[in-house]
Amino acid sequence: MKQNKVIIIGGGSAGLACAIALREKGIQDILLLEKENELGGILNQCIHNGFGLHMYKKEYTGPMYAQHHIDRFMELQIPYIIDATVLDISEDKIVTVSEPKGIYSIQAEVIVLAMGARERTRGNIQIPGDRCVGVWTAGNAQKYLNMDGYLVGKRIFILGSGDIGLIMARRLSLAKAKVVGVAEIMPYSNGLTRNIVQCLHDFDIPLYLSHTITQIKGDGRVEGITLCQVDENRQPMFETAKHFGVDTVLLSVGLIPDNVLSEKAKVSLDLKTKGPLVDSELMTSTPGIFACGNVLHIHDLVDHVSMEGILVASSIIKYFEDQDSLDLIPVKSKGFLNYVLPQSINPKSDTVLLKYRVSKPMTKGFLRIICNDQVLLKIPKVDLHPSEMQSFNLTKVILDKINSNVIVELSDE
Amino acid sequence: MFDIIIIGAGIVGCNLAYQLSLTNLKVLVLEKNAEILNEVSSANSGIIHTGYDPKDDTLKALLNVKGAALTKELCEYFQVPFLQCGSMVVAHDDKEIDMLKALQIKAAQRKIPCELLSQEILRQKEPHIADSVIKALFFPTTGVIIPWELGYALMDNACFNGVTLKNSEAVIAVEKKSSYIVKTPKSSYEAKMVINCTGLYGDKVARLAQADYPINLIYKKGEYQVTDKTDASYLNHILFPLPTEKGKGVLAVKTVEGNLLFGPNSNIVEDPTHQDTTSIGLAEVNSRIHEIIKPLPQNRMIRQFAGIRPGSPTKDFIIENHEKWVNVIGIDSPGLASSPAIAQYVIEQFVQPEFHPETLNRELYIHPKPLLLMSLDERNALIKTNPNYGKIVCLCEDVSTQEVINAIHSPCSTRSIKGIKRRVRPGSGRCQGGFCESKIVDILSKELNIPKQQVLYDNDNTSFLTPMEDLYETK
Amino acid sequence: MNKQVICIVCPKGCKVLVSEENGVYTTTGNACNRGNIYGIQEAIEPKRMLTSTVKINGALHQRCPVVSSGPIKKELIMEALKVLETISLSAPVTIEQIICHNICDSGVDILVSRTMGKTNDL
């Protein structure tokens, strides 16, 4: 059987950053596997700008951001295979890959899960109606338009006001499609203000907050949708039904970390993040398997994805030096938090970057780090929004005080 | 001049085409959709019922028992999957236990193996069965197939043996002279005999030949939920509630591919062309399924669909011959399981007395086995012959580029995204085409030598792409 | 003249009221000076970055992503897109290569935003 010290699954932002950092730290035996026919991942189709503000203090487009990483990756001559689909990962870190040269297994010492995410579909959110052509996820329509140069429809309704939905509203308008409206089931938008302004206001596209699509109609092709207002439990109020004649519905209703392979490797998953449970070294429940990027949890900024890849590279170096497993300290979330990552602290970590998402928009709040019923830290926070991942660095000073279960709490007082 | 025209390439039409292709008769199949198996035959539970349910002395009873056995033989012959997972009909109270016992007697009379299971045993066999279930009648021989997998194998072989298949040709008029002239918008065709197996449109097509044809079909819509394959281990057998007048009820079945299928409910509808799901219907399925199975730990539904079944007023299959026009009508459940026997019945009753055909020895067209079901060595051998077998186009369902190409060029050819999805599964997994659909468009465009804007999603009016260069007035 | 502008400089999204009197612009509602600069620019002459794609032959994909070298007047965007559709590139192209100078007399160039090599099998 072939062997590799580190196998990285996925050549998107997370995988590339991790591979580059590993090589820069002197790890020679790396193999990166990419299922598409080129490196770069989903960034290649995100042709708009706004990437890299944190990492590079510049506003790159998606392909530019990817290109910088690809160029560095090539410069370092890191081995990789494109058109290489990983079919299986076993618990003992045997990776089975299919590519045009054959199908084979490789024994890895370390595996980095960097497979990214997939989009939630119509079936996931169960929109009833006809099974006609004209319903796509926003990312799929984006791929048709930006990579292949084809528009999927002329009159379009978008469900979901996350950034992908907003960006697509603008992109489609520029491609001369009529975006009839954008609906959001929550009472607030999940996109950045700048995208609301530049993607919706610029093109006079109405945003329907607290609304959802309750039916899609069409014989062969989508002909129209029914839009309903929702109550506070997000249930449609059918008496508010409005009808729109459109030929296309785009769904931008969230991403799901793509953990099919992780499950095959028997890696434990978090029901909230839908990604692997990791310690502060970003190591999963299977020693030697690490995770970074959207496969771990959904990010809103690619910069944070790259930084996670780099963090995993450092953790791998530590793992090679010392594989003794120490008792992990569980981290739990409390209050207005959707989740906190990592789910446990590894005593080996010198610092721990806590990442979290709030469960509702808050103009101000207080983050508390609690251990043994003692508040170790209380940090005031302003302008918190569920669509923006927050982070906080636990320094050595604080970590030294942590000896049992940690609670991360967000409250409004 | 054809000997026989088969109208409709659903599962009955496919079985007929295949069985007739083993004779010296000249056969034409006319299908109104761009793909065969596009309506009733593709939107059902895929279950090969053993035949305990139909009433005594009905065609359904006769043909279901026979058809189930034939289906199994056909699957073995064509090397398409038949998963004999067994089924359980469950009871919640004493009254239902009595009904199970009555069913047990009926099954014994029809020599269908079955066994009454105690609480303890049934929970061992099916740990996630609903708490309210207290007894179950176990039918070990019930199986499940991929309906279109068998259907395509039948039609591929029929075409391979010389049957002519015309897709996208709806029959709009029929003229009766000494023979039948069957007209479509594109052409007209002549045959000595016509077999009408047009499913949902059976009564209307019958009236093209016989204006006063008296039967009106009753349409029952059933809605389904499909789960992610990750939940495959949640269910071991097919679980049925007790059958009622409305049908077999909301059942749970694991497909051959490993998805769980919950449904169908059953509601009478007026319009057979409108196969839509409804919020009320899906809610009904979501709640009634819990009468037989415990709620899944996570909601991982990947798709909903509805199928319409053409029921006859007699509640039995209607198979009749009137001046060499054969109507095969009212083929609702257990139509899939009965279909090979229906075809056999039509041939024995009506074709043989008329034509006395010769039986020919035909070579088998081996339906390509999915890579998914092959060993690594088998796959490697194929990749050596063609690297496209190593290039995975659909990660969710493990489908290679070459399998898609093979489907496009198979004897009965496939030319739409939906057809490819049925034949080789890309798009039927958890991403629902999000990752692979544009790649399928590429392959279809290349293999059929058409621009992408002509690639069909489903039927002829369903191309969907506009090239960027057509958007701005630059010319 | 009064104009209401939503500031996009940071995620806060201040509602900035831009007022003009005798050629002097003032803003209210902005939490910081960056909002003042943005608000006035947006009120006088709104500009946007332009990103799109252009045709490319001999590359892995049929389109190549492009970006403007700086923000371009909003009113010129549709015209600029028309111009881009008349351009047809041939692989290889290199990131930041200029494919159109001073598009629509805007003073802004259009650059390709990735490198695309030549493929042999096309």
PDB file of C-alpha atoms in Angstrom, chain B residues 219-389:
ATOM      1  CA  TYR B 219     -56.273   9.025  -9.969  1.00  0.00           C
ATOM      2  CA  LYS B 220     -54.741   8.587  -6.566  1.00  0.00           C
ATOM      3  CA  LYS B 221     -51.818  10.776  -5.618  1.00  0.00           C
ATOM      4  CA  GLY B 222     -49.275   9.597  -3.104  1.00  0.00           C
ATOM      5  CA  GLU B 223     -46.542  11.773  -1.633  1.00  0.00           C
ATOM      6  CA  TYR B 224     -43.171  10.550  -0.409  1.00  0.00           C
ATOM      7  CA  GLN B 225     -40.233  11.674   1.683  1.00  0.00           C
ATOM      8  CA  VAL B 226     -36.692  10.499   0.937  1.00  0.00           C
ATOM      9  CA  THR B 227     -33.957  10.517   3.585  1.00  0.00           C
ATOM     10  CA  ASP B 228     -30.216  10.736   3.270  1.00  0.00           C
ATOM     11  CA  LYS B 229     -28.411   7.406   2.895  1.00  0.00           C
ATOM     12  CA  THR B 230     -26.659   8.080   6.174  1.00  0.00           C
ATOM     13  CA  ASP B 231     -29.817   6.775   7.814  1.00  0.00           C
ATOM     14  CA  ALA B 232     -29.710   3.454   5.930  1.00  0.00           C
ATOM     15  CA  SER B 233     -29.002   1.369   9.028  1.00  0.00           C
ATOM     16  CA  TYR B 234     -32.101   2.737  10.740  1.00  0.00           C
ATOM     17  CA  LEU B 235     -34.359   0.277   8.945  1.00  0.00           C
ATOM     18  CA  ASN B 236     -33.920  -3.372   7.997  1.00  0.00           C
ATOM     19  CA  HIS B 237     -37.242  -4.397   6.474  1.00  0.00           C
ATOM     20  CA  ILE B 238     -40.150  -2.836   4.672  1.00  0.00           C
ATOM     21  CA  LEU B 239     -42.726  -1.803   7.259  1.00  0.00           C
ATOM     22  CA  PHE B 240     -46.398  -1.593   6.347  1.00  0.00           C
ATOM     23  CA  PRO B 241     -49.424  -0.597   8.344  1.00  0.00           C
ATOM     24  CA  LEU B 242     -52.445  -2.837   7.750  1.00  0.00           C
ATOM     25  CA  PRO B 243     -53.899  -2.297   4.286  1.00  0.00           C
ATOM     26  CA  THR B 244     -57.157  -0.364   4.090  1.00  0.00           C
ATOM     27  CA  GLU B 245     -59.623   0.496   1.358  1.00  0.00           C
ATOM     28  CA  LYS B 246     -57.401   3.478   0.496  1.00  0.00           C
ATOM     29  CA  GLY B 247     -54.369   1.314  -0.167  1.00  0.00           C
ATOM     30  CA  LYS B 248     -51.345  -0.100   1.533  1.00  0.00           C
ATOM     31  CA  GLY B 249     -50.852   2.991   3.676  1.00  0.00           C
ATOM     32  CA  VAL B 250     -47.837   5.097   4.646  1.00  0.00           C
ATOM     33  CA  LEU B 251     -44.982   2.631   4.658  1.00  0.00           C
ATOM     34  CA  ALA B 252     -41.252   2.730   5.292  1.00  0.00           C
ATOM     35  CA  VAL B 253     -38.841   1.117   2.865  1.00  0.00           C
ATOM     36  CA  LYS B 254     -35.108   1.183   2.368  1.00  0.00           C
ATOM     37  CA  THR B 255     -34.275   1.615  -1.298  1.00  0.00           C
ATOM     38  CA  VAL B 256     -31.632  -0.540  -2.936  1.00  0.00           C
ATOM     39  CA  GLU B 257     -29.333   2.492  -2.816  1.00  0.00           C
ATOM     40  CA  GLY B 258     -29.837   2.875   0.936  1.00  0.00           C
ATOM     41  CA  ASN B 259     -32.167   5.862   1.238  1.00  0.00           C
ATOM     42  CA  LEU B 260     -35.248   5.484   3.373  1.00  0.00           C
ATOM     43  CA  LEU B 261     -38.508   6.179   1.614  1.00  0.00           C
ATOM     44  CA  PHE B 262     -41.532   7.191   3.683  1.00  0.00           C
ATOM     45  CA  GLY B 263     -44.988   7.316   2.125  1.00  0.00           C
ATOM     46  CA  PRO B 264     -47.307   7.368   0.312  1.00  0.00           C
ATOM     47  CA  ASN B 265     -50.416   9.019   1.562  1.00  0.00           C
ATOM     48  CA  SER B 266     -53.325   8.589  -0.823  1.00  0.00           C
ATOM     49  CA  ASN B 267     -55.636  11.285  -2.116  1.00  0.00           C
ATOM     50  CA  ILE B 268     -57.970  11.273  -5.082  1.00  0.00           C
ATOM     51  CA  VAL B 269     -57.035  13.979  -7.596  1.00  0.00           C
ATOM     52  CA  GLU B 270     -58.697  15.197 -10.783  1.00  0.00           C
ATOM     53  CA  ASP B 271     -55.649  16.019 -12.885  1.00  0.00           C
ATOM     54  CA  PRO B 272     -53.221  13.186 -13.626  1.00  0.00           C
ATOM     55  CA  THR B 273     -50.585  15.524 -15.041  1.00  0.00           C
ATOM     56  CA  HIS B 274     -50.121  17.492 -11.845  1.00  0.00           C
ATOM     57  CA  GLN B 275     -47.707  15.456  -9.751  1.00  0.00           C
ATOM     58  CA  ASP B 276     -47.064  18.038  -7.094  1.00  0.00           C
ATOM     59  CA  THR B 277     -46.386  17.681  -3.401  1.00  0.00           C
ATOM     60  CA  THR B 278     -48.410  19.728  -0.917  1.00  0.00           C
ATOM     61  CA  SER B 279     -47.668  20.999   2.548  1.00  0.00           C
ATOM     62  CA  ILE B 280     -50.701  19.145   3.916  1.00  0.00           C
ATOM     63  CA  GLY B 281     -49.729  15.921   2.183  1.00  0.00           C
ATOM     64  CA  LEU B 282     -46.132  16.018   3.365  1.00  0.00           C
ATOM     65  CA  ALA B 283     -47.262  16.810   6.888  1.00  0.00           C
ATOM     66  CA  GLU B 284     -49.541  13.762   6.713  1.00  0.00           C
ATOM     67  CA  VAL B 285     -46.650  11.523   5.647  1.00  0.00           C
ATOM     68  CA  ASN B 286     -44.350  13.035   8.273  1.00  0.00           C
ATOM     69  CA  SER B 287     -46.830  12.301  11.034  1.00  0.00           C
ATOM     70  CA  ARG B 288     -48.281   8.948   9.914  1.00  0.00           C
ATOM     71  CA  ILE B 289     -44.889   7.377   9.394  1.00  0.00           C
ATOM     72  CA  HIS B 290     -44.424   7.497  13.154  1.00  0.00           C
ATOM     73  CA  GLU B 291     -47.225   4.996  13.586  1.00  0.00           C
ATOM     74  CA  ILE B 292     -44.730   2.424  12.330  1.00  0.00           C
ATOM     75  CA  ILE B 293     -41.245   3.794  12.904  1.00  0.00           C
ATOM     76  CA  LYS B 294     -39.629   5.946  15.587  1.00  0.00           C
ATOM     77  CA  PRO B 295     -38.635   9.480  14.580  1.00  0.00           C
ATOM     78  CA  LEU B 296     -35.151   9.722  13.089  1.00  0.00           C
ATOM     79  CA  PRO B 297     -32.580  11.343  15.375  1.00  0.00           C
ATOM     80  CA  GLN B 298     -32.002  14.075  12.780  1.00  0.00           C
ATOM     81  CA  ASN B 299     -34.181  15.437  10.031  1.00  0.00           C
ATOM     82  CA  ARG B 300     -32.177  14.499   6.979  1.00  0.00           C
ATOM     83  CA  MET B 301     -34.780  14.576   4.249  1.00  0.00           C
ATOM     84  CA  ILE B 302     -33.210  15.105   0.861  1.00  0.00           C
ATOM     85  CA  ARG B 303     -36.232  15.039  -1.401  1.00  0.00           C
ATOM     86  CA  GLN B 304     -40.004  14.891  -1.636  1.00  0.00           C
ATOM     87  CA  PHE B 305     -41.940  13.627  -4.595  1.00  0.00           C
ATOM     88  CA  ALA B 306     -45.430  12.582  -5.571  1.00  0.00           C
ATOM     89  CA  GLY B 307     -46.650   9.811  -7.801  1.00  0.00           C
ATOM     90  CA  ILE B 308     -50.093   9.345  -9.256  1.00  0.00           C
ATOM     91  CA  ARG B 309     -51.557   5.898  -9.656  1.00  0.00           C
ATOM     92  CA  PRO B 310     -54.217   5.126 -12.248  1.00  0.00           C
ATOM     93  CA  GLY B 311     -56.916   3.116 -10.479  1.00  0.00           C
ATOM     94  CA  SER B 312     -59.779   1.410 -12.258  1.00  0.00           C
ATOM     95  CA  PRO B 313     -63.392   1.580 -11.069  1.00  0.00           C
ATOM     96  CA  THR B 314     -63.382  -2.231 -10.651  1.00  0.00           C
ATOM     97  CA  LYS B 315     -60.314  -1.937  -8.381  1.00  0.00           C
ATOM     98  CA  ASP B 316     -58.723  -4.629 -10.532  1.00  0.00           C
ATOM     99  CA  PHE B 317     -56.414  -4.476 -13.531  1.00  0.00           C
ATOM    100  CA  ILE B 318     -58.353  -4.265 -16.788  1.00  0.00           C
ATOM    101  CA  ILE B 319     -56.710  -6.159 -19.624  1.00  0.00           C
ATOM    102  CA  GLU B 320     -58.915  -6.562 -22.673  1.00  0.00           C
ATOM    103  CA  ASN B 321     -58.771  -6.939 -26.439  1.00  0.00           C
ATOM    104  CA  HIS B 322     -61.205  -5.315 -28.831  1.00  0.00           C
ATOM    105  CA  GLU B 323     -60.481  -5.849 -32.527  1.00  0.00           C
ATOM    106  CA  LYS B 324     -56.727  -6.207 -31.954  1.00  0.00           C
ATOM    107  CA  TRP B 325     -56.627  -3.083 -29.790  1.00  0.00           C
ATOM    108  CA  VAL B 326     -55.473  -4.206 -26.376  1.00  0.00           C
ATOM    109  CA  ASN B 327     -56.097  -2.009 -23.371  1.00  0.00           C
ATOM    110  CA  VAL B 328     -53.946  -2.523 -20.283  1.00  0.00           C
ATOM    111  CA  ILE B 329     -55.675  -0.212 -17.886  1.00  0.00           C
ATOM    112  CA  GLY B 330     -55.866   0.582 -14.192  1.00  0.00           C
ATOM    113  CA  ILE B 331     -52.385  -0.669 -13.401  1.00  0.00           C
ATOM    114  CA  ASP B 332     -52.001   0.721  -9.920  1.00  0.00           C
ATOM    115  CA  SER B 333     -50.403  -1.103  -7.002  1.00  0.00           C
ATOM    116  CA  PRO B 334     -49.167  -3.874  -7.265  1.00  0.00           C
ATOM    117  CA  GLY B 335     -48.477  -2.901 -10.865  1.00  0.00           C
ATOM    118  CA  LEU B 336     -44.686  -2.908 -10.633  1.00  0.00           C
ATOM    119  CA  ALA B 337     -44.536  -6.389  -9.118  1.00  0.00           C
ATOM    120  CA  SER B 338     -47.142  -7.667 -11.568  1.00  0.00           C
ATOM    121  CA  SER B 339     -45.721  -6.067 -14.714  1.00  0.00           C
ATOM    122  CA  PRO B 340     -43.785  -9.049 -16.152  1.00  0.00           C
ATOM    123  CA  ALA B 341     -46.851 -11.230 -15.599  1.00  0.00           C
ATOM    124  CA  ILE B 342     -49.113  -8.606 -17.156  1.00  0.00           C
ATOM    125  CA  ALA B 343     -46.942  -8.651 -20.279  1.00  0.00           C
ATOM    126  CA  GLN B 344     -46.959 -12.436 -20.328  1.00  0.00           C
ATOM    127  CA  TYR B 345     -50.735 -12.482 -19.921  1.00  0.00           C
ATOM    128  CA  VAL B 346     -51.239 -10.043 -22.817  1.00  0.00           C
ATOM    129  CA  ILE B 347     -48.996 -12.121 -25.055  1.00  0.00           C
ATOM    130  CA  GLU B 348     -50.591 -15.449 -24.142  1.00  0.00           C
ATOM    131  CA  GLN B 349     -54.148 -14.195 -24.362  1.00  0.00           C
ATOM    132  CA  PHE B 350     -54.024 -11.903 -27.362  1.00  0.00           C
ATOM    133  CA  VAL B 351     -50.720 -11.892 -29.241  1.00  0.00           C
ATOM    134  CA  GLN B 352     -50.107 -15.614 -29.610  1.00  0.00           C
ATOM    135  CA  PRO B 353     -53.576 -16.502 -30.934  1.00  0.00           C
ATOM    136  CA  GLU B 354     -53.264 -13.726 -33.501  1.00  0.00           C
ATOM    137  CA  PHE B 355     -49.671 -13.993 -34.687  1.00  0.00           C
ATOM    138  CA  HIS B 356     -48.402 -17.436 -33.579  1.00  0.00           C
ATOM    139  CA  PRO B 357     -44.939 -15.871 -33.326  1.00  0.00           C
ATOM    140  CA  GLU B 358     -41.682 -17.749 -33.423  1.00  0.00           C
ATOM    141  CA  THR B 359     -39.472 -17.541 -30.381  1.00  0.00           C
ATOM    142  CA  LEU B 360     -35.938 -16.471 -31.224  1.00  0.00           C
ATOM    143  CA  ASN B 361     -32.731 -16.969 -29.342  1.00  0.00           C
ATOM    144  CA  ARG B 362     -31.477 -13.558 -28.369  1.00  0.00           C
ATOM    145  CA  GLU B 363     -28.158 -12.543 -26.951  1.00  0.00           C
ATOM    146  CA  LEU B 364     -28.252 -10.736 -23.624  1.00  0.00           C
ATOM    147  CA  TYR B 365     -27.287  -7.083 -23.608  1.00  0.00           C
ATOM    148  CA  ILE B 366     -25.619  -6.827 -20.244  1.00  0.00           C
ATOM    149  CA  HIS B 367     -26.769  -3.790 -18.464  1.00  0.00           C
ATOM    150  CA  PRO B 368     -23.574  -2.222 -17.092  1.00  0.00           C
ATOM    151  CA  LYS B 369     -23.161  -2.944 -13.415  1.00  0.00           C
ATOM    152  CA  PRO B 370     -22.800   0.203 -11.277  1.00  0.00           C
ATOM    153  CA  LEU B 371     -19.206   0.815 -10.171  1.00  0.00           C
ATOM    154  CA  LEU B 372     -20.596   1.293  -6.702  1.00  0.00           C
ATOM    155  CA  LEU B 373     -21.346  -2.442  -6.547  1.00  0.00           C
ATOM    156  CA  MET B 374     -17.926  -3.522  -7.822  1.00  0.00           C
ATOM    157  CA  SER B 375     -14.778  -4.495  -5.997  1.00  0.00           C
ATOM    158  CA  LEU B 376     -11.735  -2.240  -6.250  1.00  0.00           C
ATOM    159  CA  ASP B 377     -10.051  -4.801  -8.511  1.00  0.00           C
ATOM    160  CA  GLU B 378     -13.001  -4.840 -10.879  1.00  0.00           C
ATOM    161  CA  ARG B 379     -13.013  -1.059 -10.947  1.00  0.00           C
ATOM    162  CA  ASN B 380      -9.290  -0.879 -11.555  1.00  0.00           C
ATOM    163  CA  ALA B 381      -9.588  -3.262 -14.484  1.00  0.00           C
ATOM    164  CA  LEU B 382     -12.145  -0.927 -16.025  1.00  0.00           C
ATOM    165  CA  ILE B 383     -10.069   2.196 -15.347  1.00  0.00           C
ATOM    166  CA  LYS B 384      -7.165   0.524 -17.200  1.00  0.00           C
ATOM    167  CA  THR B 385      -9.402   0.283 -20.270  1.00  0.00           C
ATOM    168  CA  ASN B 386     -10.730   3.831 -19.882  1.00  0.00           C
ATOM    169  CA  PRO B 387      -9.586   6.499 -17.390  1.00  0.00           C
ATOM    170  CA  ASN B 388     -13.091   7.972 -17.337  1.00  0.00           C
ATOM    171  CA  TYR B 389     -14.076   5.082 -15.080  1.00  0.00           C
TER     172      TYR B 389
END
